[in-house]
Coordinates of C-alpha atoms in Angstrom, one line a residue:
M825 CA -21.0 59.4 -8.3
N826 CA -18.1 57.3 -7.1
L827 CA -17.5 58.6 -3.6
V828 CA -14.3 57.9 -1.6
S829 CA -15.2 56.7 1.8
K830 CA -14.2 59.2 4.5
T831 CA -11.7 58.3 7.1
Q832 CA -12.6 57.0 10.5
N833 CA -10.7 59.8 12.1
T834 CA -13.1 62.5 11.0
F835 CA -16.2 63.7 12.7
V836 CA -18.7 66.1 11.1
L837 CA -21.7 67.6 12.9
T838 CA -24.2 70.4 12.1
T839 CA -26.4 72.8 13.9
P840 CA -29.5 73.8 11.9
L841 CA -28.9 76.7 9.5
Y842 CA -30.8 79.2 11.5
Y843 CA -33.6 81.3 9.9
V844 CA -32.6 85.0 9.8
N845 CA -36.0 86.6 10.2
D846 CA -34.8 87.9 13.5
V847 CA -31.7 88.0 15.8
P848 CA -30.7 84.7 17.5
H849 CA -32.7 83.6 20.5
I850 CA -31.8 81.3 23.4
G851 CA -33.0 78.2 21.5
S852 CA -30.4 78.8 18.8
A853 CA -27.8 79.4 21.4
Y854 CA -28.8 76.1 23.2
T855 CA -28.4 73.9 20.1
T856 CA -25.1 75.6 19.2
I857 CA -23.6 75.2 22.7
A858 CA -24.4 71.5 22.7
A859 CA -22.9 71.1 19.2
D860 CA -19.7 72.9 20.3
A861 CA -19.4 70.7 23.4
I862 CA -19.6 67.6 21.1
A863 CA -17.1 69.0 18.7
R864 CA -14.7 69.8 21.5
F865 CA -15.0 66.3 22.9
Q866 CA -14.3 64.8 19.5
R867 CA -11.2 67.0 19.2
L868 CA -10.1 65.7 22.6
L869 CA -10.2 62.2 21.1
G870 CA -7.8 63.4 18.4
K871 CA -10.5 63.5 15.6
E872 CA -10.4 65.9 12.8
V873 CA -13.6 67.7 13.4
L874 CA -15.8 69.9 11.2
L875 CA -18.6 71.8 13.0
I876 CA -21.0 73.4 10.6
T877 CA -23.4 76.2 11.5
G878 CA -24.9 79.0 9.4
T879 CA -28.0 80.7 8.3
D880 CA -31.0 79.9 6.1
E881 CA -31.8 83.1 4.3
H882 CA -34.5 82.5 1.6
G883 CA -38.2 82.2 1.7
Q884 CA -41.4 84.2 2.1
K885 CA -40.9 85.0 5.8
I886 CA -37.6 86.7 5.0
E887 CA -39.1 88.5 2.0
R888 CA -42.0 89.9 4.2
S889 CA -39.7 90.8 7.1
A890 CA -37.5 92.7 4.8
A891 CA -40.4 94.5 3.1
S892 CA -41.8 95.5 6.4
L893 CA -38.6 97.5 7.0
G894 CA -38.3 98.8 3.5
K895 CA -35.2 96.7 2.8
H896 CA -34.1 94.4 0.0
P897 CA -34.0 90.8 1.4
Q898 CA -30.3 90.5 0.9
E899 CA -29.7 93.7 2.8
F900 CA -32.0 92.5 5.5
C901 CA -30.1 89.1 5.8
D902 CA -26.7 90.9 5.8
G903 CA -27.9 92.9 8.7
I904 CA -29.0 89.9 10.8
V905 CA -26.1 87.5 10.1
P906 CA -23.5 89.4 12.2
S907 CA -25.7 89.0 15.3
F908 CA -25.2 85.2 15.0
L909 CA -21.5 85.6 14.5
D910 CA -21.2 87.9 17.5
L911 CA -23.2 85.5 19.8
W912 CA -21.1 82.5 18.8
K913 CA -18.0 84.5 19.6
L914 CA -19.4 85.5 23.0
L915 CA -20.3 81.8 23.7
D916 CA -16.8 80.6 22.7
I917 CA -18.3 78.5 19.9
Q918 CA -15.5 76.9 17.8
Y919 CA -17.3 76.4 14.5
D920 CA -15.3 75.5 11.4
R921 CA -17.7 76.5 8.6
F922 CA -20.5 79.1 8.5
S923 CA -22.9 78.3 5.6
R924 CA -25.1 81.0 4.2
T925 CA -27.8 79.8 1.7
T926 CA -27.5 83.1 -0.3
A927 CA -23.9 82.3 -1.2
P928 CA -23.3 81.8 -5.0
R929 CA -21.4 78.6 -4.3
H930 CA -24.5 77.2 -2.6
H931 CA -26.6 78.0 -5.7
E932 CA -24.3 75.8 -7.8
I933 CA -24.6 72.9 -5.3
V934 CA -28.4 73.3 -5.3
K935 CA -28.7 73.3 -9.1
E936 CA -26.5 70.2 -9.4
F937 CA -28.5 68.3 -6.7
F938 CA -31.8 69.3 -8.3
Q939 CA -30.6 68.0 -11.6
R940 CA -29.7 64.6 -10.2
V941 CA -33.2 64.3 -8.6
W942 CA -34.9 65.6 -11.7
E943 CA -33.1 63.0 -13.9
K944 CA -34.2 60.3 -11.5
G945 CA -37.8 61.2 -12.3
D946 CA -38.6 62.2 -8.8
I947 CA -39.8 65.8 -9.5
Y948 CA -43.1 66.6 -11.3
Q949 CA -45.5 69.4 -11.6
G950 CA -48.9 69.3 -9.8
Q951 CA -51.5 71.3 -7.9
Q952 CA -50.9 72.2 -4.3
Q953 CA -53.9 73.0 -2.1
G954 CA -53.8 73.5 1.7
W955 CA -53.1 75.6 4.8
Y956 CA -49.7 77.1 4.8
C957 CA -47.7 78.6 7.7
V958 CA -45.3 81.3 6.5
S959 CA -43.4 81.2 9.8
C960 CA -42.8 77.4 9.4
E961 CA -42.5 77.7 5.6
E962 CA -44.6 74.5 5.6
F963 CA -48.1 73.2 4.6
K964 CA -50.0 72.0 7.6
E965 CA -52.5 69.1 7.9
E966 CA -55.8 70.6 8.9
R967 CA -56.1 68.1 11.8
D968 CA -52.9 69.5 13.3
L969 CA -54.1 73.1 13.4
L970 CA -55.3 75.0 16.5
P971 CA -58.8 76.5 16.6
D972 CA -59.4 79.4 14.1
K973 CA -56.6 78.0 11.9
Y974 CA -53.6 78.9 14.1
C975 CA -50.3 77.1 13.6
P976 CA -49.6 74.5 16.3
I977 CA -45.9 75.8 16.5
H978 CA -46.3 79.5 15.9
T979 CA -49.4 79.8 18.0
S980 CA -49.9 83.5 17.4
K981 CA -49.8 83.1 13.6
Q982 CA -52.8 82.0 11.5
V983 CA -52.1 79.8 8.5
E984 CA -53.0 80.9 4.9
W985 CA -54.9 79.0 2.3
R986 CA -52.8 78.2 -0.8
D987 CA -54.0 76.8 -4.2
E988 CA -51.2 76.9 -6.8
Q989 CA -49.2 75.0 -9.3
N990 CA -46.0 73.7 -7.8
Y991 CA -43.2 71.2 -8.5
F992 CA -43.3 68.2 -6.2
F993 CA -40.8 65.7 -4.9
A994 CA -42.0 62.1 -5.0
L995 CA -41.6 61.5 -1.3
S996 CA -44.2 58.7 -1.3
K997 CA -42.0 56.7 -3.6
Y998 CA -39.5 56.3 -0.8
Q999 CA -41.9 55.2 1.9
S1000 CA -40.7 51.5 2.0
Q1001 CA -37.1 52.5 1.6
L1002 CA -37.2 54.9 4.5
E1003 CA -39.0 52.3 6.7
E1004 CA -36.4 49.7 5.9
F1005 CA -33.6 52.2 6.7
Y1006 CA -35.2 53.1 10.0
Q1007 CA -35.4 49.4 10.8
S1008 CA -31.8 48.6 9.9
H1009 CA -30.4 51.8 11.5
P1010 CA -32.3 52.0 14.9
D1011 CA -30.0 54.8 16.2
F1012 CA -30.5 57.1 13.2
I1013 CA -33.1 59.2 15.0
Q1014 CA -32.5 60.1 18.6
P1015 CA -33.7 60.2 21.3
V1016 CA -36.2 57.3 21.2
S1017 CA -39.2 59.6 21.7
R1018 CA -38.3 61.4 18.5
R1019 CA -37.7 58.2 16.6
N1020 CA -41.2 56.9 17.7
E1021 CA -42.7 60.2 16.5
V1022 CA -41.1 59.9 13.1
L1023 CA -42.1 56.2 12.7
N1024 CA -45.7 57.0 13.6
F1025 CA -45.7 59.9 11.0
V1026 CA -44.2 57.7 8.2
H1027 CA -46.5 54.8 9.1
Q1028 CA -49.6 57.0 8.4
G1029 CA -48.4 57.2 4.8
L1030 CA -46.1 59.7 3.2
Q1031 CA -47.4 62.4 0.8
D1032 CA -45.3 64.0 -2.0
F1033 CA -44.3 67.5 -0.9
S1034 CA -44.1 70.7 -2.8
I1035 CA -40.5 71.9 -3.6
S1036 CA -41.4 75.2 -5.3
R1037 CA -43.4 78.4 -4.8
V1038 CA -44.9 80.9 -7.2
N1039 CA -45.3 84.6 -6.6
L1040 CA -42.1 84.6 -4.6
D1041 CA -39.0 86.4 -5.8
W1042 CA -36.6 85.7 -2.9
G1043 CA -34.9 82.4 -3.5
F1044 CA -33.2 80.3 -6.3
P1045 CA -35.3 79.8 -9.4
V1046 CA -36.2 76.2 -10.2
P1047 CA -33.6 75.2 -12.7
V1048 CA -36.1 73.8 -15.2
D1049 CA -38.7 76.6 -14.8
S1050 CA -37.7 80.1 -13.8
Q1051 CA -41.3 81.1 -13.2
H1052 CA -41.0 79.0 -10.0
T1053 CA -38.8 79.6 -6.9
L1054 CA -37.3 76.6 -5.0
Y1055 CA -38.9 75.9 -1.7
V1056 CA -36.7 77.1 1.1
W1057 CA -36.3 73.7 2.8
F1058 CA -35.2 72.0 -0.4
D1059 CA -32.5 74.7 -0.7
A1060 CA -31.6 75.0 3.0
L1061 CA -30.9 71.3 3.7
L1062 CA -28.2 71.4 1.0
G1063 CA -26.4 74.1 2.9
Y1064 CA -24.8 71.3 4.9
V1065 CA -23.3 70.0 1.7
T1066 CA -22.1 73.4 0.5
A1067 CA -20.3 73.8 3.8
L1068 CA -18.1 70.8 3.1
L1069 CA -16.4 72.6 0.2
E1070 CA -12.8 73.8 0.7
A1071 CA -12.5 77.6 0.2
D1072 CA -10.7 77.3 -3.1
A1073 CA -12.6 74.4 -4.5
E1074 CA -15.0 74.6 -7.5
A1075 CA -18.6 74.3 -6.2
N1076 CA -19.8 70.9 -7.2
L1077 CA -20.7 67.6 -5.4
A1078 CA -17.6 65.9 -6.5
N1079 CA -15.5 68.4 -4.5
A1080 CA -17.9 68.7 -1.6
L1081 CA -18.4 65.1 -0.6
P1082 CA -15.3 62.8 -0.6
K1083 CA -13.6 63.9 2.6
W1084 CA -16.4 64.6 5.0
W1085 CA -19.6 63.0 3.8
P1086 CA -21.7 61.5 5.2
I1087 CA -22.5 63.8 8.2
N1088 CA -22.0 62.1 11.5
L1089 CA -24.6 64.1 13.4
H1090 CA -27.3 66.6 12.6
L1091 CA -28.3 68.4 15.8
I1092 CA -31.7 70.1 15.6
G1093 CA -34.7 71.3 17.6
K1094 CA -37.6 68.9 17.6
D1095 CA -39.8 71.3 15.5
I1096 CA -37.7 70.6 12.4
L1097 CA -37.5 66.9 12.9
R1098 CA -39.5 65.8 9.9
F1099 CA -37.4 67.8 7.5
H1100 CA -34.2 66.2 8.7
A1101 CA -35.4 62.7 9.5
V1102 CA -37.9 62.1 6.6
Y1103 CA -37.6 64.6 3.7
W1104 CA -33.8 64.9 3.8
P1105 CA -33.0 61.2 3.8
A1106 CA -35.5 60.7 0.9
M1107 CA -33.9 63.5 -1.1
L1108 CA -30.5 61.9 -0.6
M1109 CA -31.8 58.5 -1.6
S1110 CA -33.1 60.0 -4.8
A1111 CA -29.7 61.7 -5.5
G1112 CA -27.9 58.4 -4.8
L1113 CA -26.0 59.7 -1.8
P1114 CA -25.2 58.0 1.6
L1115 CA -27.4 59.1 4.5
P1116 CA -26.2 60.8 7.6
E1117 CA -25.3 58.7 10.6
K1118 CA -27.6 60.3 13.2
V1119 CA -30.3 63.0 13.6
F1120 CA -30.8 64.2 17.2
G1121 CA -33.9 66.3 18.0
H1122 CA -33.6 68.1 21.3
G1123 CA -36.5 69.7 23.3
F1124 CA -37.8 73.2 23.7
L1125 CA -36.8 75.7 26.4
T1126 CA -39.2 77.6 28.6
K1127 CA -38.7 80.4 31.1
N1128 CA -40.1 80.1 34.6
G1129 CA -42.3 77.3 33.3
Q1130 CA -43.8 79.3 30.4
K1131 CA -43.3 79.2 26.7
M1132 CA -41.2 82.1 25.6
G1133 CA -42.4 84.6 23.0
K1134 CA -42.4 88.3 22.1
T1135 CA -46.1 88.5 22.6
L1136 CA -45.7 87.3 26.2
G1137 CA -42.8 89.6 26.7
N1138 CA -40.7 86.9 28.4
T1139 CA -38.0 86.3 25.9
L1140 CA -34.5 85.4 27.2
D1141 CA -31.7 87.4 25.4
P1142 CA -28.7 85.1 25.2
I1143 CA -26.3 88.0 24.6
S1144 CA -27.5 89.8 27.7
L1145 CA -27.2 86.5 29.7
V1146 CA -23.6 85.9 28.6
Q1147 CA -22.6 89.5 29.3
S1148 CA -24.1 89.3 32.8
Y1149 CA -22.8 85.9 33.9
G1150 CA -20.1 84.8 31.4
S1151 CA -20.0 82.2 28.7
D1152 CA -19.0 79.2 30.9
A1153 CA -21.9 79.9 33.3
V1154 CA -24.5 79.9 30.4
R1155 CA -22.9 76.8 28.8
Y1156 CA -22.8 74.9 32.1
Y1157 CA -26.4 75.6 33.2
F1158 CA -28.1 74.6 30.0
L1159 CA -26.0 71.4 29.5
K1160 CA -26.1 70.4 33.2
E1161 CA -29.6 71.2 34.3
I1162 CA -31.5 70.0 31.2
E1163 CA -31.5 66.4 30.1
F1164 CA -30.6 66.7 26.4
G1165 CA -33.5 65.6 24.3
K1166 CA -36.2 66.7 26.8
D1167 CA -37.8 70.1 27.3
G1168 CA -36.1 72.3 29.8
D1169 CA -36.7 75.5 31.8
F1170 CA -34.7 78.6 32.6
N1171 CA -35.2 80.1 36.0
E1172 CA -32.7 82.8 37.1
S1173 CA -32.7 82.0 40.8
R1174 CA -32.0 78.3 40.0
F1175 CA -29.5 79.4 37.4
I1176 CA -27.5 81.4 40.1
N1177 CA -27.9 78.7 42.8
V1178 CA -26.5 76.0 40.5
L1179 CA -23.6 78.0 39.4
N1180 CA -22.7 79.1 42.9
A1181 CA -23.0 75.5 44.3
D1182 CA -21.2 73.7 41.5
L1183 CA -18.6 76.1 40.1
A1184 CA -17.9 78.6 42.8
N1185 CA -18.3 76.4 45.9
D1186 CA -17.6 72.8 45.0
L1187 CA -15.0 73.2 42.2
G1188 CA -13.6 76.7 42.7
N1189 CA -13.3 76.7 46.4
L1190 CA -11.8 73.2 46.4
L1191 CA -9.0 74.2 44.0
N1192 CA -8.3 77.5 45.8
R1193 CA -8.0 76.1 49.3
T1194 CA -6.0 73.0 48.2
L1195 CA -3.4 75.2 46.4
N1196 CA -3.2 77.4 49.4
M1197 CA -2.5 74.3 51.6
V1198 CA 0.1 73.1 49.1
K1199 CA 1.7 76.5 49.3
K1200 CA 1.7 76.4 53.1
Y1201 CA 2.5 72.7 53.8
C1202 CA 4.5 71.7 50.7
A1203 CA 6.5 74.9 49.8
G1204 CA 4.1 75.5 46.9
K1205 CA 5.2 72.4 45.0
V1206 CA 3.3 69.3 43.8
P1207 CA 4.1 66.5 46.2
S1208 CA 6.7 64.0 44.7
L1209 CA 4.2 61.2 44.4
T1210 CA 2.9 58.9 41.7
A1211 CA -0.6 57.5 41.4
S1212 CA 0.8 54.0 42.1
V1213 CA 1.7 54.8 45.7
I1214 CA -1.8 56.0 46.5
S1215 CA -3.7 53.3 48.2
G1216 CA -6.2 51.3 45.9
D1217 CA -9.0 52.0 48.4
N1218 CA -8.5 55.7 48.3
P1219 CA -12.0 57.0 47.6
L1220 CA -10.8 59.6 45.0
K1221 CA -8.6 57.1 43.2
T1222 CA -11.5 54.6 43.2
I1223 CA -13.8 57.1 41.5
G1224 CA -11.1 58.7 39.3
L1225 CA -9.8 55.4 37.7
N1226 CA -13.1 54.7 35.9
L1227 CA -14.4 58.3 35.5
G1228 CA -12.8 59.1 32.1
E1229 CA -14.3 56.0 30.5
K1230 CA -17.8 56.8 32.0
V1231 CA -17.7 60.4 31.0
A1232 CA -16.6 59.5 27.4
R1233 CA -19.7 57.3 27.1
C1234 CA -21.9 60.1 28.3
Y1235 CA -20.5 62.6 25.8
T1236 CA -20.9 60.0 23.0
D1237 CA -24.6 59.5 24.1
L1238 CA -25.0 63.3 24.3
A1239 CA -25.9 62.9 28.0
F1240 CA -24.3 66.2 29.0
N1241 CA -26.2 66.3 32.3
E1242 CA -24.6 63.0 33.2
V1243 CA -21.2 64.3 32.2
C1244 CA -21.6 67.1 34.7
Q1245 CA -23.1 64.9 37.4
Q1246 CA -20.5 62.1 37.1
T1247 CA -17.6 64.6 37.1
L1248 CA -19.1 66.6 40.0
S1249 CA -19.3 63.4 42.0
L1250 CA -15.5 63.3 42.1
V1251 CA -15.3 67.0 43.0
Q1252 CA -17.8 66.5 45.9
A1253 CA -16.0 63.4 47.1
S1254 CA -12.8 65.5 47.1
N1255 CA -14.4 68.1 49.3
K1256 CA -15.6 65.4 51.7
F1257 CA -12.2 63.7 51.6
I1258 CA -10.2 66.8 52.5
D1259 CA -12.5 67.7 55.3
E1260 CA -12.3 64.2 56.7
Q1261 CA -8.5 63.8 56.3
A1262 CA -7.9 67.3 57.7
P1263 CA -4.4 67.9 56.3
W1264 CA -4.0 70.9 58.6
T1265 CA -4.2 68.6 61.6
L1266 CA -1.9 66.0 60.0
Y1267 CA 0.6 68.8 59.4
K1268 CA 0.6 69.8 63.0
Q1269 CA 1.1 66.2 63.9
G1270 CA 4.2 66.1 61.7
K1271 CA 2.7 63.5 59.3
Q1272 CA 4.1 65.1 56.2
Q1273 CA 3.8 62.0 53.9
E1274 CA 0.1 61.8 54.8
V1275 CA -0.4 65.5 54.1
E1276 CA 1.2 65.2 50.7
A1277 CA -0.8 62.1 49.8
V1278 CA -4.1 63.9 50.6
L1279 CA -3.2 67.1 48.7
Y1280 CA -1.9 65.2 45.7
T1281 CA -5.0 63.1 45.4
V1282 CA -7.2 66.2 45.6
L1283 CA -5.2 68.3 43.1
E1284 CA -5.2 65.4 40.7
S1285 CA -8.9 64.9 41.1
V1286 CA -9.5 68.6 40.3
R1287 CA -7.3 68.4 37.3
L1288 CA -9.2 65.3 36.0
A1289 CA -12.5 67.1 36.6
A1290 CA -11.3 70.2 34.7
Y1291 CA -10.2 68.1 31.7
L1292 CA -13.5 66.1 31.5
L1293 CA -15.5 69.3 31.8
S1294 CA -13.4 71.3 29.3
P1295 CA -15.8 70.8 26.4
I1296 CA -18.5 72.4 28.5
I1297 CA -16.6 75.1 30.5
P1298 CA -13.4 75.7 28.5
K1299 CA -12.4 78.9 30.3
I1300 CA -12.7 77.6 33.8
S1301 CA -10.9 74.4 32.8
S1302 CA -8.1 76.5 31.2
D1303 CA -7.8 78.5 34.5
I1304 CA -7.5 75.3 36.5
Y1305 CA -5.0 73.7 34.2
Q1306 CA -2.9 76.9 34.2
Q1307 CA -3.0 77.1 38.0
L1308 CA -1.7 73.5 38.0
G1309 CA 1.2 74.4 35.8
W1310 CA 0.1 73.6 32.3
E1311 CA 0.3 76.3 29.6
I1312 CA -2.9 75.1 28.1
D1313 CA -5.9 77.1 26.7
F1314 CA -8.8 74.9 25.9
N1315 CA -10.2 77.7 23.7
D1316 CA -7.1 77.6 21.5
Q1317 CA -8.5 76.2 18.2
K1318 CA -5.0 74.8 17.4
V1319 CA -5.6 72.1 20.0
S1320 CA -2.3 71.0 21.3
S1321 CA -1.3 67.3 21.3
I1322 CA -1.4 67.5 25.1
I1323 CA -5.1 68.5 25.1
A1324 CA -6.0 65.9 22.5
S1325 CA -4.4 63.1 24.4
F1326 CA -7.7 61.9 25.8
N1327 CA -6.4 58.4 26.6
I1328 CA -3.7 60.1 28.8
H1329 CA -5.4 63.1 30.3
S1330 CA -8.7 61.3 31.1
Q1331 CA -6.8 59.0 33.3
W1332 CA -6.5 59.6 37.1
G1333 CA -2.9 60.1 38.3
I1334 CA -0.9 62.0 35.7
L1335 CA 0.0 65.0 37.9
S1336 CA 3.7 65.2 38.5
D1337 CA 6.1 67.2 40.6
Q1338 CA 7.5 68.6 37.3
Q1339 CA 4.5 70.9 37.3
Q1340 CA 5.2 74.5 38.4
L1341 CA 2.0 75.5 40.2
G1342 CA 0.6 78.9 39.6
S1343 CA -0.8 81.4 42.1
P1344 CA -4.2 80.4 43.6
K1345 CA -7.0 82.6 42.4
P1346 CA -10.8 82.2 42.1
I1347 CA -11.8 80.4 38.9
F1348 CA -15.5 81.4 39.3
K1349 CA -16.6 84.2 41.5
R1350 CA -19.7 83.6 43.5
I1351 CA -22.8 85.4 42.0
E1352 CA -24.4 87.7 44.5
I1353 CA -28.1 88.2 44.0
T1354 CA -28.9 91.9 43.9
K1355 CA -32.4 93.0 44.8

């Protein structure tokens, strides 16, 4: 296939296609919040962005879950999918495509891709024996199992012995090619801990893997043998490709790939790393397609230091959390308090303390009291100053001049906690600055110019902080911008040219006296702990 190279001004990223055996959990929300923040940042840069999410709906786990409720699998899936859509809306997720693996268009893409790999000679029939975890939809090495044959990931589920005829993909054939690719593309797997994990796995020697199942009705039939059903992972990974199709385009690879392929970033949990960093690249190599640019495997979430699970009764319902505290609160906590790529913990007391300290006190209170002082000391108008007249040794100007560049690097590196900390450093410095300069005293002394300089630098610093944090807390950032006189909504998917002018709005010193300030009002109400 002769592919047209996609333009440099596009950015495509994916969440996993979430398995619909149950309603979404906090782990699914975490990945999607991070993906949305990345997509929003890329849009600020003026990129044409495609954020893909969706659902993986085939496989034995779905078939069994549906049967336990007396439902047909499609009916079961159709009942679960809306819960994902509802949660993404609650969390202000601005996805562009929602890919469902039960879609007829997806079936066409899978058949064509299978045919390419089949014609390459990389699919053959053989005997599959081994321990199988239905929850993972994966055969497990015996050495990896917990005592009494429990799955190391789904620790309450015992694996099942399988001995059946399957079709296999010749993964072992691509061992050297994969190793060469990892060597020549050191950033393909991130973070480094995940990369090392994959390199170690591949170094042990790759085994061909089964891409079909027998005695399973729920899934696409193998194109060359209808007695077999395609393995859920072979089918699901191609959901990323199907999502690239325009709504009115015929479903084939020629229509799906030219504009958006290859994917810039696959964002996943570390439990599905091998599928994305080993199996998927080898499948694409077999089909003669370019490989994605990056696979990032983030860590797991715990609650109060414990692994979450229904059996422990300590699950964290993301819908309830958003309804209680708001979308920006949830987005901010998980991206600020957890170093992306490492495991992280949710603790409600810490959650409330972080939000109160950072959003209510440091950011919200700063804006509110500064606007009130502008109202009192400057007739409610932005002081008629420009950044050039602010002294070069002004502490806020010193931080602000380089902050946009630093934060942009942090977003690019997916270091969301650093984005928040770097930006908050300007907010905290602003609070310190206004306390030290005491504009209320300067005003009493008749030093109007000094008052205006102090208030201008603080207002401009709050504006810059709001812009840089807008991919993470879009509602709060919108409130700040609107109080500073811009008619901007960072949740408007038709991102205006003003919002997307990162090279302008990420600079310190663009606030002007042309802005008609709004009325001061709290941007984040302090959370009171009720006992």
